Amino acid sequence: MTTRIDVRFAELKKQGRSAFITFLMAGDPDIDTSLAIIKALPKAGADIIEIGMPFTDPMADGPAIQASGLRALKAGMTLKKTLAMVRAFREADAATPIVLMGYYNPIYIYGVDRFLADAKSAGVDGLIVVDLPPEEDSELCLPAMKAGLNFIRLATPTTDDKRLPAVLANTSGFVYYVSITGITGSASAETGAVSEAVARIKRHTRLPVCVGFGIRTPEAARAVAETSDGAVVGTALVDALRGSLDAEGRATAKTVGAVADLVASLAQGVRGAKQAAE
Amino acid sequence: MNPSLPNSFRSGPDETGHFGIFGGRFVAETLMPLILDLEKAYALAKADPAFQAEMNGYLRDYVGRPSPLYLAERLTEHLGGAKIYLKREELNHTGSHKVNNVLGQIMVARRMGKKRIIAETGAGQHGVATATLCARFGLECLVYMGAVDVARQAPNVFRMEMLGAKVIPVQSGTRTLKDAMNEALRDWVTNVHNTYYCIGTVAGPHPYPAMVRDFQSVIGVETRAQMQEAEGRLPDSLIACIGGGSNAMGLFHPFLDDPGVEIFGVEAAGHGLTQLHAASIAGGRPGVLHGNRTYLLMDDDGQIQDAHSISAGLDYPGIGPEHSWLYEQGRVTYLSATDDEALAAFQLLSRLEGIIPALESAHAIAKVTELAPKRPKDHLMVVNLSGRGDKDIPQVADILRGKKS
């Protein structure tokens, strides 16, 4: 099975650079603006797009992404509409990989088999589900692999060498290294520690290793890109989006541009990185 | 008995932490190694006679156990049916059953070398118990409490602060117990290396539901022995209120394999089951939240819904996974009591027995007033009086004054 994610990393390897991965919540601040933002991302420099599936109780997220999810839910976002949004994006873009990220309950309630079939046909390439560790692989990870979707696992500073093989066993697409113990939007990790951790994971897998949590500036994105196969930015983009809203939390004429501009400058940072040592 | 039923209702969970399809370990990877460590540490402690002996010593001399099994003569006479016994958990140090679990977990945390303890609390009873034992053992204590609950349970907030704990009002989401639990999980993910999360009920990722149940089972174990002594036989029925369900599980578990014992759990029906309530089994369906699969209140998109109960301790949109399993097995019958029924029971027990129950426990009393009159006079009914109502006096006074005006 080859997904758009595999193809994209192969292309980037040929170009000799790391990936820039963006995260935004589906439906924030409203469904139309959210689609417009996502459509603008590839041109602004996003290599892979992560789309959050809003959930009322995001236990691993900080205040910015919690608020983003609540704005989306208030705007009427549902998992069904998130899939429709991916379908709409795919009409104009057949190449940019889409990864859905979120929590298990909405998927479980949608129905795992139906969700996987609908996600695949909508043009989703991979899933990141925060509250499904390898111990629960039979729930979604194994069925997702069968359905032809990548199941991208998070590795963390607490994932030691003994545990890494279990975490990597059914992971595909790429490995998402969470560089700190904490929630999204917290402090960033020290570059030395990150490159050490990436090297440690690479001793166990041939998959690309991307790094997220705490990356806010082009310089930070560049530093991470130099020591890994990709940099993931979420909270900084969500903050830029929120900063463009009016007092009632509604989109303004600036909203799409505010996110796209930040994506462009972060992408420049990633593209300016020296090629990661193999 | 139905041949498809298990040989025992007391053997769960399996080694992956499941009670049937319920339970499990639905947590972020950052927490997984810790949960596995805790599982190991608890298994070792459980098998260690020194741990049990030390715990029993504190249960006797610090908590004040065993708690009495008290024949409520005037309530019995008033209802005119079953003979009603109260299991007096409200007489424990700190005023509720919560301390049984906290003592056990703090002893496990000490064995694991953890110096920083975090907890979530709804009514504040679990927070007070945690603050108390942290004071006793010189541990740092942070309690997450929904901002709404901070306002309606002011006496307990002051108690926790008096005991040296830091109470953090949670402003996210619906600002009640579920959000306090989210925030505690966020703290734990961040401070994973030095922190122990002391969960207050039989929910969360494995091993918490089983571990908390084990620590609370002292309630049922004592009840068996006390009823034998008082009446020379087992009780005919058991009743307890259920938020997450720890006081209920503690009373029920030692009796699950006695088919002659009818068992009733009472959920909070709030304004009524067709309106805002907190009855996960009556009004919910299986889903995944806070580390386990269990019955939850949610909408068609899998978004968790706001719970409502007059009692902050029952104001939670879920229930412990073992209860969900016992419900589906048909071993325990789950009923519900509304805010108004609980308020009436609160006043009834106060006036008839001179015991002011917690609003949580008043939900169980409310169903006793329906069930007891239909039972014969030789029927032995045990109700878990899980906590005392001192903390609820200001809130109840406001409500009753409001009703009069």
XYZ file of C-alpha atoms in Angstrom:
683
model
C 0.000 0.000 0.000
C 1.357 3.403 -0.983
C -0.460 6.499 0.216
C -0.037 10.129 -0.747
C 2.023 10.451 2.439
C 4.550 7.861 1.239
C 4.700 9.530 -2.183
C 5.198 12.965 -0.660
C 8.084 11.870 1.579
C 9.752 10.127 -1.388
C 9.514 13.376 -3.404
C 10.908 15.429 -0.532
C 13.782 13.017 -0.134
C 14.676 13.546 -3.792
C 14.542 17.304 -3.236
C 16.705 16.866 -0.171
C 14.487 18.645 2.304
C 12.198 18.055 5.258
C 8.428 18.335 5.302
C 6.411 21.237 6.652
C 3.216 19.960 8.243
C 0.382 22.237 9.302
C -2.407 21.603 11.807
C -5.715 23.457 11.898
C -9.106 22.514 13.267
C -11.859 21.605 10.820
C -14.659 24.156 11.040
C -12.753 26.911 12.879
C -14.058 29.616 12.839
C -16.776 28.420 10.436
C -17.057 25.733 7.796
C -16.585 27.904 4.683
C -13.617 29.871 6.035
C -12.021 26.668 7.273
C -12.235 25.129 3.791
C -10.845 28.312 2.233
C -7.868 28.183 4.634
C -7.157 24.544 3.918
C -7.329 25.151 0.178
C -4.742 27.948 0.585
C -2.260 25.833 2.531
C -0.452 23.915 -0.264
C 0.315 27.096 -2.191
C 1.545 28.750 1.005
C 4.021 25.917 1.494
C 2.368 23.136 3.498
C 3.645 19.726 2.386
C 1.212 17.717 4.490
C -2.041 18.960 6.042
C -3.303 17.772 9.393
C -6.958 18.556 10.050
C -8.295 18.402 13.586
C -11.572 16.606 14.217
C -13.186 18.755 16.917
C -14.020 17.097 20.239
C -15.571 18.505 23.417
C -12.923 16.979 25.699
C -9.459 17.208 24.104
C -7.362 15.911 26.992
C -3.973 16.395 25.327
C -4.544 19.903 24.031
C -3.727 23.287 25.493
C -6.085 26.278 25.728
C -5.573 27.494 22.112
C -6.588 24.220 20.448
C -9.333 23.583 23.035
C -10.858 26.951 22.120
C -10.403 26.231 18.418
C -12.368 22.985 18.774
C -15.138 24.712 20.694
C -15.411 27.437 18.016
C -15.737 24.708 15.401
C -18.392 22.807 17.352
C -20.295 26.026 17.912
C -20.174 26.621 14.158
C -21.884 23.245 13.724
C -18.898 21.102 12.773
C -19.336 17.338 12.925
C -17.211 14.412 11.819
C -19.455 13.952 8.788
C -18.916 17.568 7.766
C -15.167 17.218 8.333
C -15.108 14.365 5.823
C -17.170 16.456 3.399
C -14.575 19.203 3.752
C -11.773 16.810 2.804
C -13.827 15.696 -0.193
C -14.235 19.324 -1.286
C -10.484 19.939 -0.889
C -9.687 16.858 -2.990
C -11.691 18.180 -5.968
C -8.886 20.670 -6.617
C -5.862 18.927 -5.078
C -5.094 15.281 -5.752
C -1.567 15.278 -4.314
C -1.320 16.959 -0.897
C -1.627 14.341 1.852
C -4.398 14.854 4.401
C -4.142 13.483 7.922
C -7.111 13.635 10.296
C -6.157 14.151 13.927
C -8.304 13.914 17.026
C -9.827 11.678 19.667
C -11.484 8.313 19.383
C -15.045 8.854 20.620
C -16.498 10.665 17.579
C -15.009 7.960 15.309
C -16.311 5.181 17.552
C -19.795 6.696 17.507
C -19.661 7.253 13.718
C -18.817 3.534 13.445
C -15.246 2.409 12.744
C -15.872 0.545 9.472
C -18.150 3.197 8.052
C -15.711 5.935 9.099
C -12.753 4.224 7.431
C -14.660 3.657 4.195
C -15.947 7.248 4.124
C -12.544 8.714 5.037
C -10.769 6.708 2.345
C -13.265 7.691 -0.334
C -13.162 11.351 0.757
C -9.407 11.378 0.142
C -7.983 11.061 3.663
C -4.519 9.453 3.787
C -3.741 8.990 7.443
C -5.079 9.185 10.992
C -3.623 10.368 14.277
C -5.815 9.441 17.221
C -4.354 10.710 20.440
C -6.100 8.368 22.879
C -5.388 5.087 21.080
C -2.043 3.687 22.267
C -0.711 0.387 20.787
C -2.497 -1.469 23.594
C -5.781 -0.596 21.818
C -4.622 -1.345 18.237
C -7.521 -3.648 17.494
C -9.959 -0.718 17.864
C -8.913 1.391 14.870
C -5.246 0.995 13.930
C -5.464 -2.504 12.444
C -8.761 -1.855 10.620
C -7.293 1.424 9.269
C -4.269 -0.374 7.832
C -6.600 -2.853 6.182
C -8.629 0.014 4.715
C -5.496 1.515 3.177
C -5.016 4.422 5.575
C -1.803 5.221 7.425
C -2.050 5.106 11.199
C 0.472 7.615 12.463
C 1.606 7.082 15.997
C 2.892 9.577 18.501
C 6.180 8.799 20.226
C 7.012 10.871 23.308
C 9.930 11.487 25.666
C 8.425 8.805 27.929
C 8.506 6.194 25.138
C 11.733 4.408 26.093
C 13.769 1.932 24.009
C 11.905 -0.971 25.543
C 8.551 0.426 24.473
C 9.527 1.925 21.091
C 9.203 -1.333 19.104
C 5.596 -1.724 20.292
C 4.814 1.885 19.399
C 6.387 1.529 15.949
C 5.043 -1.938 15.142
C 1.833 -0.901 13.388
C 2.820 2.679 12.576
C 2.930 3.765 8.952
C 3.277 6.982 6.951
C 5.525 8.689 9.464
C 6.265 8.791 13.167
C 5.154 11.931 15.006
C 7.629 12.703 17.781
C 6.023 14.823 20.500
C 9.088 16.708 21.679
C 7.906 17.506 25.198
C 5.865 15.862 27.922
C 2.874 18.132 27.919
C -0.084 19.460 26.025
C -0.143 21.290 22.699
C 0.952 24.904 22.835
C 3.387 24.430 25.733
C 7.051 25.390 25.853
C 9.365 24.109 23.160
C 11.996 21.441 23.605
C 15.725 22.027 23.425
C 17.155 21.291 19.945
C 19.877 18.968 21.206
C 17.400 16.767 23.040
C 15.134 16.628 19.984
C 17.872 15.538 17.587
C 18.999 12.890 20.059
C 15.442 11.569 20.348
C 14.952 11.548 16.560
C 18.206 9.624 16.132
C 17.058 7.143 18.775
C 13.730 6.553 16.989
C 15.517 6.211 13.643
C 17.566 3.352 15.036
C 14.263 1.470 15.321
C 12.486 2.444 12.092
C 12.960 3.434 8.457
C 9.853 5.619 8.540
C 10.231 9.409 8.367
C 10.270 11.009 11.836
C 8.530 14.376 12.166
C 8.576 16.592 15.228
C 5.879 18.742 16.762
C 4.816 20.646 19.914
C 6.220 24.068 20.735
C 7.331 25.192 17.220
C 6.196 28.793 16.688
C 8.765 30.632 14.527
C 10.530 30.133 11.169
C 13.819 29.767 13.087
C 12.418 27.040 15.322
C 10.864 25.296 12.305
C 14.206 25.446 10.536
C 16.088 24.020 13.537
C 13.650 21.110 13.790
C 13.753 20.533 10.016
C 17.519 20.196 10.201
C 17.362 17.340 12.663
C 14.248 15.508 11.468
C 12.125 14.653 8.424
C 9.480 17.238 9.159
C 8.238 20.015 11.417
C 4.612 20.153 12.592
C 3.072 23.507 13.571
C -0.405 23.779 15.087
C -0.937 26.163 17.989
C 0.905 29.078 16.310
C -1.413 28.796 13.289
C -4.494 28.509 15.470
C -3.339 31.620 17.373
C -2.881 33.526 14.096
C -6.382 32.484 13.045
C -7.882 33.569 16.363
C -6.047 36.915 16.148
C -7.798 37.671 12.854
C -11.335 37.149 14.175
C -13.717 39.929 15.182
C -14.884 40.511 18.752
C -17.641 37.890 18.356
C -15.175 35.278 17.118
C -16.277 35.516 13.480
C -14.012 35.381 10.431
C -12.924 38.659 8.856
C -11.484 39.509 5.437
C -8.042 38.998 7.008
C -8.546 35.463 8.349
C -7.433 33.311 5.412
C -4.484 35.619 4.692
C -3.335 35.709 8.312
C -2.965 31.932 8.387
C -1.519 31.666 4.864
C 1.091 34.358 5.563
C 2.322 32.605 8.688
C 2.385 29.267 6.856
C 4.469 30.866 4.086
C 7.033 32.260 6.513
C 7.263 29.000 8.478
C 7.608 27.069 5.201
C 10.516 29.332 4.277
C 12.156 28.384 7.542
C 11.768 24.687 6.780
C 13.002 25.112 3.205
C 16.047 27.033 4.423
C 17.152 24.112 6.548
C 20.307 22.240 5.709
C 19.504 18.703 4.719
C 19.077 16.469 7.706
C 21.931 14.057 8.242
C 20.932 10.567 7.191
C -29.331 -18.927 36.010
C -28.810 -17.905 32.422
C -26.100 -20.261 31.046
C -24.428 -17.417 29.124
C -23.652 -15.599 32.370
C -20.085 -15.761 33.663
C -19.101 -18.165 36.459
C -18.227 -15.175 38.582
C -19.071 -11.485 38.469
C -16.015 -10.753 40.570
C -13.143 -11.908 38.337
C -12.800 -8.815 36.135
C -11.058 -7.049 34.616
C -9.035 -9.238 32.221
C -5.299 -8.652 31.875
C -5.864 -5.830 29.358
C -8.153 -4.025 31.775
C -11.484 -4.894 30.160
C -14.815 -5.786 31.741
C -16.422 -7.281 28.643
C -16.162 -4.476 26.074
C -15.836 -1.826 28.805
C -12.728 -0.338 30.422
C -9.398 -0.421 28.579
C -6.537 2.068 28.370
C -7.509 4.928 26.063
C -4.777 7.411 26.938
C -2.101 9.439 25.171
C 1.220 7.706 24.596
C 2.949 10.018 27.105
C 0.883 8.461 29.904
C 1.033 4.850 28.779
C 4.407 3.970 30.359
C 3.192 5.435 33.660
C 0.001 3.493 33.618
C 1.946 0.304 33.015
C 4.278 1.209 35.919
C 1.291 1.848 38.156
C -0.250 -1.486 37.189
C 2.961 -3.245 38.230
C 3.371 -1.251 41.436
C -0.211 -1.910 42.456
C 0.023 -5.643 41.719
C 3.128 -5.861 43.929
C 1.497 -3.855 46.726
C -1.670 -5.917 46.584
C 0.323 -9.109 47.036
C 2.448 -7.692 49.851
C 1.150 -8.544 53.360
C 3.138 -5.606 54.786
C 1.224 -3.202 52.530
C -2.110 -4.655 53.620
C -1.118 -4.577 57.290
C 0.013 -0.959 57.085
C -3.181 0.022 55.272
C -5.367 -1.782 57.786
C -3.607 0.078 60.589
C -4.391 3.466 59.044
C -7.944 2.403 58.204
C -8.551 1.602 61.859
C -6.693 4.381 63.649
C -6.763 7.257 61.160
C -9.951 6.708 59.148
C -11.884 5.205 62.063
C -12.973 1.932 60.492
C -14.930 -0.237 60.634
C -17.803 2.141 59.978
C -21.000 1.068 61.783
C -23.874 -0.771 60.156
C -26.782 1.011 61.794
C -30.420 -0.059 61.928
C -32.482 2.984 60.936
C -35.493 2.205 63.130
C -37.525 5.346 62.547
C -36.980 5.308 58.773
C -37.936 1.620 58.762
C -41.080 2.337 60.767
C -41.941 5.356 58.588
C -41.716 3.371 55.345
C -43.432 0.323 56.831
C -41.613 -2.382 54.869
C -38.051 -3.639 54.687
C -35.702 -3.363 57.638
C -33.283 -0.613 56.623
C -29.651 -0.565 57.637
C -27.360 2.385 56.939
C -23.691 1.700 56.218
C -22.257 4.749 57.953
C -19.448 5.804 55.578
C -20.237 9.405 56.488
C -18.612 8.776 59.878
C -15.196 8.189 58.313
C -12.515 10.809 58.821
C -13.121 13.526 56.172
C -16.826 12.674 56.065
C -17.222 10.234 53.194
C -16.158 6.928 51.654
C -13.585 8.741 49.491
C -10.854 8.378 52.098
C -10.769 4.558 51.728
C -9.514 4.881 48.165
C -7.243 7.844 48.738
C -5.425 6.115 51.589
C -4.703 3.114 49.363
C -3.563 5.196 46.414
C -1.362 7.499 48.475
C 0.350 4.431 49.921
C 0.945 3.152 46.379
C 2.244 6.597 45.335
C 4.673 6.541 48.259
C 5.941 3.135 47.188
C 6.470 4.565 43.677
C 8.454 7.476 45.101
C 6.034 10.155 43.842
C 6.088 13.432 45.792
C 3.492 15.465 43.909
C -0.148 14.380 44.020
C -2.897 15.694 41.766
C -6.617 14.963 41.961
C -9.894 16.023 40.395
C -12.918 16.672 42.527
C -16.616 17.376 42.016
C -18.323 17.912 45.371
C -14.916 18.290 46.947
C -15.102 15.109 49.044
C -12.372 13.375 47.061
C -10.350 16.581 47.052
C -10.665 16.896 50.820
C -9.671 13.265 51.341
C -6.654 13.708 49.055
C -5.627 16.960 50.734
C -5.958 15.249 54.114
C -3.701 12.314 53.325
C -1.187 14.549 51.547
C -1.008 16.602 54.733
C -0.598 13.434 56.781
C 2.281 12.169 54.616
C 3.881 15.526 53.751
C 3.148 15.460 50.009
C 2.472 18.358 47.646
C -1.219 18.381 46.656
C -3.032 20.071 43.769
C -6.774 19.654 43.332
C -8.545 20.503 40.078
C -12.149 21.551 40.589
C -14.630 22.966 38.094
C -15.267 26.681 38.680
C -19.012 25.996 39.000
C -18.319 23.464 41.760
C -15.888 25.802 43.521
C -18.820 28.199 43.855
C -21.405 25.673 45.082
C -19.096 23.747 47.440
C -17.333 26.623 49.165
C -16.917 24.877 52.554
C -14.913 22.058 50.974
C -12.690 24.492 49.058
C -11.790 26.143 52.335
C -11.139 22.761 53.964
C -8.739 21.751 51.204
C -6.861 25.024 51.486
C -6.731 24.677 55.263
C -5.099 21.277 54.745
C -2.376 22.837 52.603
C -3.651 21.844 49.165
C -3.779 24.171 46.212
C -7.269 24.262 44.647
C -7.260 25.166 40.965
C -10.644 26.340 39.591
C -11.103 24.913 36.088
C -12.601 27.372 33.614
C -12.613 25.159 30.512
C -15.614 23.373 28.985
C -18.625 23.114 31.296
C -16.508 23.931 34.384
C -17.615 20.842 36.328
C -16.198 17.413 37.190
C -15.470 16.202 33.646
C -13.465 19.335 32.920
C -11.617 18.996 36.210
C -10.648 15.492 35.078
C -9.488 16.796 31.657
C -7.361 19.403 33.391
C -5.873 16.870 35.817
C -4.964 14.649 32.845
C -3.307 17.649 31.160
C -1.296 18.314 34.309
C -0.280 14.658 34.485
C 0.877 14.581 30.845
C 3.003 17.655 31.585
C 4.464 16.590 34.943
C 4.664 12.921 34.231
C 8.014 12.306 35.951
C 7.217 13.317 39.532
C 3.426 13.261 39.668
C 0.878 10.706 40.819
C -2.722 11.136 39.651
C -5.083 10.074 42.428
C -8.368 9.385 40.616
C -11.410 9.604 42.865
C -13.699 7.020 41.361
C -13.859 3.622 39.653
C -13.152 5.161 36.229
C -10.165 6.146 34.103
C -7.672 3.891 32.360
C -6.832 0.442 33.725
C -5.737 -0.223 36.492
C -7.697 2.606 38.159
C -11.222 1.122 37.993
C -10.050 -2.156 39.540
C -7.671 -0.556 42.028
C -10.201 1.972 43.328
C -12.818 -0.783 43.586
C -10.414 -2.937 45.596
C -9.734 -0.103 48.054
C -13.455 0.653 48.382
C -14.436 -3.007 48.799
C -13.722 -2.680 52.502
C -17.276 -1.261 52.638
C -18.892 -4.459 51.378
C -16.537 -6.770 53.235
C -17.420 -5.108 56.547
C -21.123 -5.074 55.668
C -21.123 -8.868 55.148
C -19.556 -9.487 58.529
C -21.690 -6.889 60.327
C -24.947 -8.196 58.865
C -23.968 -11.745 59.808
C -23.443 -10.537 63.341
C -26.649 -8.491 63.514
C -29.050 -10.833 61.702
C -27.147 -14.088 61.205
C -27.456 -13.908 57.440
C -26.697 -11.870 54.313
C -28.767 -8.816 53.378
C -31.526 -9.180 50.773
C -30.795 -5.961 48.949
C -28.153 -3.248 48.587
C -28.607 0.341 47.380
C -26.069 3.045 46.634
C -25.865 6.257 44.634
C -23.694 6.448 41.522
C -21.741 9.274 39.932
C -18.595 7.482 38.814
C -19.753 4.740 41.157
C -16.995 4.084 43.701
C -19.092 3.889 46.867
C -21.543 1.634 45.045
C -18.838 -0.639 43.671
C -17.229 -0.858 47.108
C -20.488 -2.026 48.665
C -21.595 -4.243 45.760
C -18.453 -6.091 44.771
C -18.184 -8.522 47.699
C -21.852 -9.520 47.080
C -21.862 -9.889 43.285
C -21.672 -13.686 43.441
C -24.492 -14.018 45.985
C -27.514 -14.438 43.704
C -29.935 -13.917 46.603
C -28.776 -10.332 47.066
C -30.655 -7.806 44.902
C -28.449 -4.853 43.979
C -29.554 -1.343 43.012
C -27.461 1.585 41.796
C -29.057 5.033 41.737
C -27.994 7.564 39.118
C -28.765 11.276 39.257
C -31.800 12.130 37.112
C -31.331 15.891 37.639
C -34.355 17.787 36.329
C -35.702 14.491 34.913
C -34.507 11.993 32.323
C -36.073 13.895 29.427
C -34.280 17.082 30.504
C -30.807 17.850 31.871
C -29.533 14.964 34.005
C -26.444 12.893 34.870
C -27.778 9.354 34.403
C -25.298 7.778 31.966
C -26.866 4.340 31.918
C -30.472 5.531 31.699
C -29.731 8.190 29.099
C -26.381 7.365 27.490
C -24.632 4.730 25.412
C -21.156 3.209 25.214
C -18.360 5.557 24.193
C -14.751 6.410 25.063
C -13.713 9.192 27.454
C -11.113 9.701 30.179
C -9.224 6.520 29.428
C -12.055 4.001 29.359
C -15.004 2.758 27.364
C -18.230 3.058 29.291
C -21.762 4.480 29.146
C -21.592 8.219 28.440
C -23.960 11.088 27.788
C -23.289 12.340 24.281
C -24.859 13.609 21.088
C -25.092 11.844 17.710
C -21.638 13.139 16.718
C -19.959 11.614 19.790
C -19.574 14.989 21.508
C -19.862 14.707 25.288
C -22.957 16.401 26.693
C -23.326 18.494 29.803
C -24.504 16.560 32.797
C -26.679 18.124 35.453
C -27.297 17.148 39.032
C -28.085 19.126 42.165
C -25.237 17.126 43.639
C -21.799 18.148 42.399
C -20.451 14.676 43.178
C -22.839 13.022 40.715
C -22.555 15.711 38.045
C -20.524 13.635 35.571
C -21.541 12.418 32.085
C -20.027 8.941 32.581
C -19.929 5.975 34.963
C -17.263 3.448 35.916
C -16.773 0.723 33.265
C -17.490 -2.155 35.645
C -20.950 -0.690 36.274
C -21.569 -0.597 32.511
C -20.642 -4.273 32.360
C -22.787 -5.220 35.379
C -25.676 -3.355 33.773
C -25.349 -5.250 30.504
C -24.974 -8.534 32.406
C -28.159 -7.716 34.297
C -26.521 -8.315 37.676
C -27.180 -4.817 39.013
C -30.370 -2.813 38.463
C -29.782 0.863 37.742
C -32.423 3.353 38.856
C -32.375 7.123 38.993
C -33.543 9.852 41.353
C -34.296 13.468 40.444
C -32.995 16.590 42.182
C -36.362 17.054 43.880
C -36.514 13.445 45.092
C -33.003 13.755 46.501
C -33.896 17.018 48.280
C -36.940 15.392 49.866
C -34.856 12.405 51.010
C -32.194 14.753 52.366
C -34.794 16.323 54.662
C -36.501 13.044 55.517
C -33.370 11.327 56.800
C -32.300 14.447 58.684
C -35.608 14.607 60.566
C -36.220 10.898 61.145
C -32.730 9.711 62.046
C -30.815 12.852 63.002
C -28.388 12.150 60.182
C -27.874 14.766 57.474
C -26.820 12.848 54.370
C -24.727 14.200 51.520
C -26.913 15.174 48.548
C -25.182 12.328 46.678
C -26.249 9.732 49.270
C -29.731 11.305 49.412
C -30.293 9.915 45.882
C -29.959 6.391 47.295
C -32.258 7.231 50.225
C -34.821 8.555 47.725
C -35.047 5.114 46.080
C -35.170 3.387 49.479
C -38.388 5.279 50.113
C -39.841 3.651 46.962
C -38.398 0.143 47.319
C -38.662 -0.489 51.068
C -42.465 -0.183 51.369
C -42.852 -2.902 48.706
C -40.665 -5.358 50.605
C -41.732 -7.577 53.550
C -40.725 -6.662 57.093
C -38.100 -9.409 57.251
C -36.349 -8.068 54.140
C -32.889 -6.730 55.040
C -31.968 -3.666 52.996
C -28.572 -1.950 53.203
C -28.116 1.584 51.921
C -24.683 3.101 51.625
C -24.656 6.424 53.421
C -21.590 7.456 51.465
C -21.132 10.937 52.860
C -22.421 13.513 55.291
C -24.343 16.571 54.229
C -22.599 19.378 56.117
C -20.980 20.558 52.871
C -24.432 20.837 51.266
C -26.138 22.932 53.941
C -25.542 26.359 52.315
C -26.734 25.114 48.904
C -29.803 23.322 50.292
C -30.685 26.336 52.463
C -30.615 28.578 49.374
C -32.836 26.180 47.427
C -35.366 25.673 50.229
C -35.573 29.403 50.980
C -36.042 30.059 47.269
C -38.870 27.533 47.152
C -40.661 29.143 50.064
C -40.475 32.656 48.644
